[in-house]
Amino acid sequence: MTPLETGLPGWQVALWTVVIITLSAFFVAVEFALMAAKPHRLEARATTASGRAAVKNAAELTLLLAGSQLGITVCTLALGAITKPAVHHALTPLLAATGLPVAVADVASFVLALVIVTFLHLVVGEMAPKSWAIAHPEDSSVLLALPMRAFMFVARPLLIAMNAAANWLVRRAGAEPVDELSAGQDPAGLRHLIEHSANVGALDARYRASLTTALQLRDQTVEDVLPEGQELAAVGVDATLADVQAVTRDSRHLRVLVRDGERTVGVVHVRDTLSEPDLGRPARDLVRPAVTLPVGTGLATALTRIRQARTQLAVVTDSDREVGVITLEDVLPGLMPAAIVEEEPA
């Protein structure tokens, strides 16, 4: 047996220790980089082989985590088999030379060797690379992607078996395993984040209600914001441009409905009547199609339809009956009422 008890010269023990800790740091960095990286940012960097490999790693997240954990575990066992005995054997005669009994020196050197190896492994092999990967998730994911793909290619059969066993246990616990991280927060998570940020002072309270209202849009329909007791600015199907202007003056609405009984034919914008020399011309000549939305239409869909039609007004229907009109003004003030704050005079 050599002086270092492991069968290896001292320089080889040191070299193997550096290699093992470096490999451990590699696996730790890969694991935390993929956990912190944003999928859309990785996809934007898929123009290189490393970028494409990073995207593939993100798509096989559970398999990649299995590979990282396997690598970290092997490195930990290797340190325990090579470095720890060597350090233990090297410290024993040094402590015995201080006058300690051999048995006490042996126990003390064992404890010190364990502390030294654990410190090196945790600080250099895990904590430092973890911090680096979290600080630069996309860069580290791309940088380490190709070596990790090579490792997974070799270890894939074992990783698949380990992953299948883990997924079986997860399903037995009543959960469904996933292979990819979610690309974003759900509305409930975002609401919680807004509340927490406002409570700790990280978010201005003026914007709290606005952001919360915006998140509620996906759960609201046009019926929820339809004003009650509306007085519609409308003219009959036989009205003239002069009638349109008269209704605008009385109602202050720039867009006037043209209605045939209980049915809306279209909309006339008063701006279109200003350049017409003949105000006796029928209003239906300048009519624009009206956007029609059922009462159950979601607000997000309604806003998209109104924007695509390049208008600011839509007729809301319940079955075949028109129940009112919704405009952008009915929605937008609810999104940012607190963001529009007048400055106090100096």
XYZ file of C-alpha atoms in Angstrom:
346
model
C 0.000 0.000 0.000
C 1.287 3.440 -0.893
C 1.662 6.257 1.621
C -1.697 7.611 0.539
C -3.524 4.320 1.147
C -5.447 4.473 -2.130
C -2.831 2.855 -4.319
C -2.160 6.142 -6.137
C 0.750 8.578 -5.844
C -0.051 11.920 -4.259
C 0.047 13.847 -7.530
C -2.442 11.441 -9.104
C -4.797 11.817 -6.147
C -4.637 15.598 -6.538
C -5.223 15.328 -10.288
C -8.188 12.987 -9.882
C -9.637 15.266 -7.205
C -9.518 18.237 -9.573
C -11.112 16.178 -12.364
C -13.887 14.846 -10.126
C -14.745 18.263 -8.665
C -14.735 19.775 -12.165
C -17.139 17.090 -13.388
C -19.364 17.659 -10.376
C -19.378 21.401 -11.110
C -20.284 20.631 -14.733
C -23.308 18.506 -13.816
C -24.510 21.001 -11.204
C -24.213 23.902 -13.675
C -26.137 21.975 -16.344
C -28.934 21.154 -13.913
C -29.473 24.684 -12.588
C -28.900 26.377 -15.941
C -31.736 24.461 -17.609
C -34.008 25.059 -14.622
C -33.433 28.826 -14.777
C -33.243 29.326 -18.558
C -36.252 30.721 -20.443
C -37.318 28.394 -23.291
C -38.050 31.259 -25.715
C -34.563 32.684 -25.151
C -32.977 29.307 -25.843
C -35.044 28.979 -29.029
C -33.777 32.380 -30.154
C -30.214 31.023 -29.893
C -30.914 27.813 -31.799
C -28.883 29.066 -34.785
C -25.797 27.124 -33.625
C -25.186 23.469 -32.797
C -24.813 24.323 -29.096
C -28.021 26.340 -29.155
C -29.960 23.496 -30.774
C -28.508 21.064 -28.245
C -29.656 23.362 -25.421
C -33.197 23.393 -26.844
C -33.162 19.577 -26.995
C -31.987 19.434 -23.383
C -34.846 21.708 -22.338
C -37.308 19.425 -24.152
C -35.966 16.398 -22.186
C -35.823 18.088 -18.827
C -36.565 15.103 -16.592
C -34.071 12.949 -18.498
C -31.449 15.690 -18.246
C -32.054 16.058 -14.508
C -31.649 12.319 -14.121
C -28.330 12.536 -15.965
C -27.158 15.444 -13.819
C -28.092 13.683 -10.599
C -26.383 10.517 -11.757
C -23.211 12.436 -12.567
C -23.217 14.301 -9.248
C -23.759 11.059 -7.324
C -20.911 9.285 -9.117
C -18.600 12.251 -8.442
C -19.530 12.218 -4.750
C -18.798 8.504 -4.499
C -15.508 8.963 -6.363
C -14.373 11.660 -3.941
C -15.250 9.367 -1.060
C -13.290 6.502 -2.622
C -10.185 8.425 -3.748
C -9.724 11.798 -2.092
C -11.110 11.198 1.384
C -8.967 8.095 2.196
C -5.864 9.830 0.813
C -6.383 12.932 2.940
C -7.210 10.772 5.960
C -4.010 8.751 5.624
C -1.911 11.874 5.013
C -3.223 13.639 8.139
C -2.901 10.699 10.542
C 0.934 10.788 10.989
C 0.868 14.602 11.202
C -1.592 14.531 14.087
C 0.217 11.610 15.750
C 3.434 13.642 15.635
C 1.781 16.248 17.893
C 1.643 13.700 20.713
C -1.892 12.435 20.207
C -2.486 8.712 20.694
C -2.596 6.824 17.396
C -6.279 5.937 17.804
C -7.236 9.550 18.552
C -5.102 10.826 15.683
C -6.779 8.334 13.344
C -10.297 9.442 14.350
C -9.387 13.141 14.195
C -7.797 12.779 10.762
C -10.903 10.919 9.533
C -13.149 13.774 10.677
C -10.845 16.434 9.207
C -10.613 14.564 5.895
C -14.401 14.351 5.760
C -14.728 18.078 6.476
C -12.097 19.058 3.882
C -13.513 16.855 1.120
C -17.093 17.882 1.877
C -16.098 21.567 1.829
C -14.359 21.200 -1.535
C -17.282 19.301 -2.986
C -20.011 21.625 -1.718
C -18.333 24.985 -2.277
C -16.225 24.378 -5.376
C -18.178 21.529 -6.937
C -21.743 22.627 -6.221
C -22.399 26.093 -4.777
C -20.060 28.078 -7.043
C -21.258 26.508 -10.338
C -24.882 26.730 -9.160
C -24.544 30.483 -8.588
C -22.844 30.957 -11.954
C -25.511 28.963 -13.813
C -28.395 30.845 -12.177
C -26.733 34.191 -12.938
C -26.193 33.287 -16.616
C -28.792 30.585 -17.390
C -28.990 30.868 -21.180
C -25.220 31.338 -21.659
C -24.349 28.390 -19.438
C -27.064 26.201 -20.991
C -25.677 26.769 -24.474
C -22.038 26.463 -23.372
C -22.555 23.112 -21.638
C -25.165 21.653 -23.984
C -22.969 19.625 -26.346
C -20.903 17.854 -23.630
C -24.111 17.033 -21.786
C -25.703 15.640 -24.947
C -22.638 13.412 -25.381
C -22.944 12.131 -21.818
C -26.674 11.509 -22.228
C -26.039 9.623 -25.473
C -23.769 7.182 -23.623
C -25.887 6.909 -20.465
C -29.318 7.146 -22.135
C -30.470 3.523 -21.532
C -29.698 3.827 -17.821
C -31.245 7.298 -17.638
C -34.438 6.129 -19.347
C -34.768 3.270 -16.863
C -34.148 5.594 -13.894
C -36.562 8.185 -15.267
C -39.280 5.575 -15.854
C -38.937 4.373 -12.279
C -39.114 7.929 -10.962
C -42.168 8.730 -13.113
C -43.887 5.598 -11.828
C -43.370 6.774 -8.254
C -44.639 10.263 -9.147
C -47.812 8.829 -10.693
C -48.336 6.610 -7.674
C -48.227 9.781 -5.577
C -51.087 11.230 -7.644
C -49.138 13.689 -9.827
C -48.378 13.716 -13.538
C -44.681 14.049 -14.463
C -43.679 16.565 -17.135
C -40.714 16.740 -19.477
C -40.582 20.525 -19.899
C -40.810 23.545 -17.669
C -43.809 25.796 -18.113
C -43.044 28.721 -20.395
C -44.686 31.219 -18.087
C -46.795 31.947 -15.057
C -50.501 31.192 -14.871
C -52.884 34.027 -13.919
C -53.197 32.783 -10.326
C -49.431 32.804 -9.917
C -49.163 36.284 -11.396
C -51.905 37.581 -9.086
C -50.017 36.176 -6.098
C -46.809 37.795 -7.343
C -48.551 41.161 -7.739
C -50.047 40.964 -4.249
C -46.720 39.998 -2.713
C -44.819 42.717 -4.590
C -47.336 45.353 -3.503
C -47.263 44.192 0.114
C -43.460 44.358 0.374
C -43.302 47.701 -1.401
C -41.658 46.453 -4.604
C -44.687 47.465 -6.697
C -46.230 50.913 -6.621
C -49.704 50.626 -5.105
C -51.080 52.807 -7.929
C -50.491 49.999 -10.414
C -51.715 47.132 -8.262
C -55.405 47.455 -9.156
C -54.613 48.024 -12.835
C -52.507 44.873 -13.153
C -55.019 42.805 -11.204
C -57.835 44.017 -13.458
C -55.796 43.206 -16.564
C -55.295 39.626 -15.357
C -59.029 39.274 -14.863
C -59.725 40.064 -18.520
C -59.326 36.431 -19.549
C -62.151 35.476 -17.162
C -64.518 38.300 -18.148
C -66.997 38.584 -21.001
C -68.477 41.590 -22.779
C -71.583 41.151 -20.643
C -69.526 41.976 -17.534
C -68.586 45.442 -18.808
C -71.747 46.239 -20.759
C -73.055 49.571 -19.364
C -76.524 49.451 -17.848
C -79.283 51.730 -19.058
C -77.526 52.727 -22.258
C -78.950 55.482 -24.405
C -77.767 54.580 -27.869
C -76.799 57.282 -30.345
C -78.779 56.006 -33.325
C -80.718 57.095 -36.376
C -83.214 55.279 -38.553
C -82.354 53.589 -41.807
C -83.933 56.467 -43.740
C -82.030 59.211 -41.854
C -79.876 61.791 -43.605
C -76.386 63.044 -42.856
C -77.952 66.078 -41.208
C -79.756 63.725 -38.819
C -76.439 62.066 -37.973
C -74.848 65.410 -37.130
C -77.854 66.385 -35.027
C -77.624 63.176 -33.006
C -73.894 63.754 -32.501
C -74.498 67.257 -31.168
C -77.119 65.985 -28.728
C -75.330 62.827 -27.549
C -71.667 63.886 -27.967
C -71.013 60.515 -29.639
C -68.895 60.533 -32.800
C -70.148 57.146 -33.960
C -73.857 56.854 -34.660
C -75.703 53.583 -35.180
C -77.934 53.228 -38.230
C -80.814 50.970 -37.216
C -83.640 49.304 -39.078
C -86.172 48.758 -36.308
C -84.418 46.627 -33.633
C -81.539 45.655 -35.924
C -78.318 47.608 -36.426
C -77.425 48.026 -40.096
C -74.074 49.661 -39.483
C -72.236 52.641 -38.038
C -71.646 56.147 -39.409
C -68.754 58.232 -38.107
C -69.673 61.910 -37.991
C -66.244 62.749 -39.381
C -67.308 61.210 -42.706
C -70.255 63.602 -42.931
C -68.217 66.786 -42.555
C -66.782 66.688 -46.066
C -70.159 66.010 -47.686
C -71.715 69.087 -49.332
C -75.189 67.538 -49.418
C -76.400 66.885 -45.847
C -79.643 65.563 -47.287
C -77.797 62.496 -48.552
C -78.970 59.205 -46.945
C -76.835 58.158 -43.973
C -76.803 54.553 -45.172
C -74.533 55.625 -48.055
C -71.681 56.166 -45.573
C -72.472 53.292 -43.271
C -69.676 51.007 -42.088
C -70.268 47.382 -41.049
C -70.812 46.948 -37.321
C -68.856 44.399 -35.306
C -71.307 42.032 -33.600
C -70.353 40.134 -30.454
C -72.404 37.604 -28.468
C -72.719 38.406 -24.750
C -70.533 35.425 -23.866
C -67.539 36.618 -25.890
C -64.391 36.933 -23.776
C -62.964 40.428 -23.402
C -59.643 39.433 -24.910
C -61.414 38.098 -28.010
C -63.661 41.170 -28.133
C -60.700 43.545 -28.043
C -59.011 41.574 -30.825
C -62.152 41.672 -33.010
C -62.630 45.410 -32.476
C -58.991 46.150 -33.239
C -58.986 44.003 -36.387
C -62.066 45.845 -37.642
C -60.296 49.183 -37.046
C -63.205 50.496 -35.032
C -63.904 51.287 -31.403
C -67.441 50.008 -31.121
C -69.237 46.675 -31.242
C -72.884 45.671 -30.962
C -73.580 43.083 -28.258
C -76.239 40.466 -28.936
C -78.049 37.890 -26.830
C -79.310 35.211 -29.216
C -80.887 37.318 -31.986
C -81.612 40.305 -29.758
C -79.326 43.323 -29.533
C -78.755 44.227 -25.881
C -76.322 47.136 -26.131
C -73.045 48.504 -27.390
C -69.543 48.073 -26.034
C -66.665 50.422 -26.795
C -62.977 50.485 -26.022
C -63.740 53.191 -23.485
C -65.711 50.626 -21.494
C -62.631 48.414 -21.107
C -59.480 50.523 -21.209
C -60.247 52.795 -18.232
C -60.533 49.665 -16.120
C -57.054 48.588 -17.148
C -55.209 51.676 -16.026
C -57.289 53.894 -13.794
C -54.558 54.210 -11.207
C -51.789 54.704 -13.743
C -53.256 58.014 -14.906
C -52.455 60.268 -12.008
C -52.338 64.009 -12.266
C -49.230 65.634 -10.879
C -49.749 67.999 -8.016
C -48.891 71.584 -8.832
C -45.472 72.640 -7.701
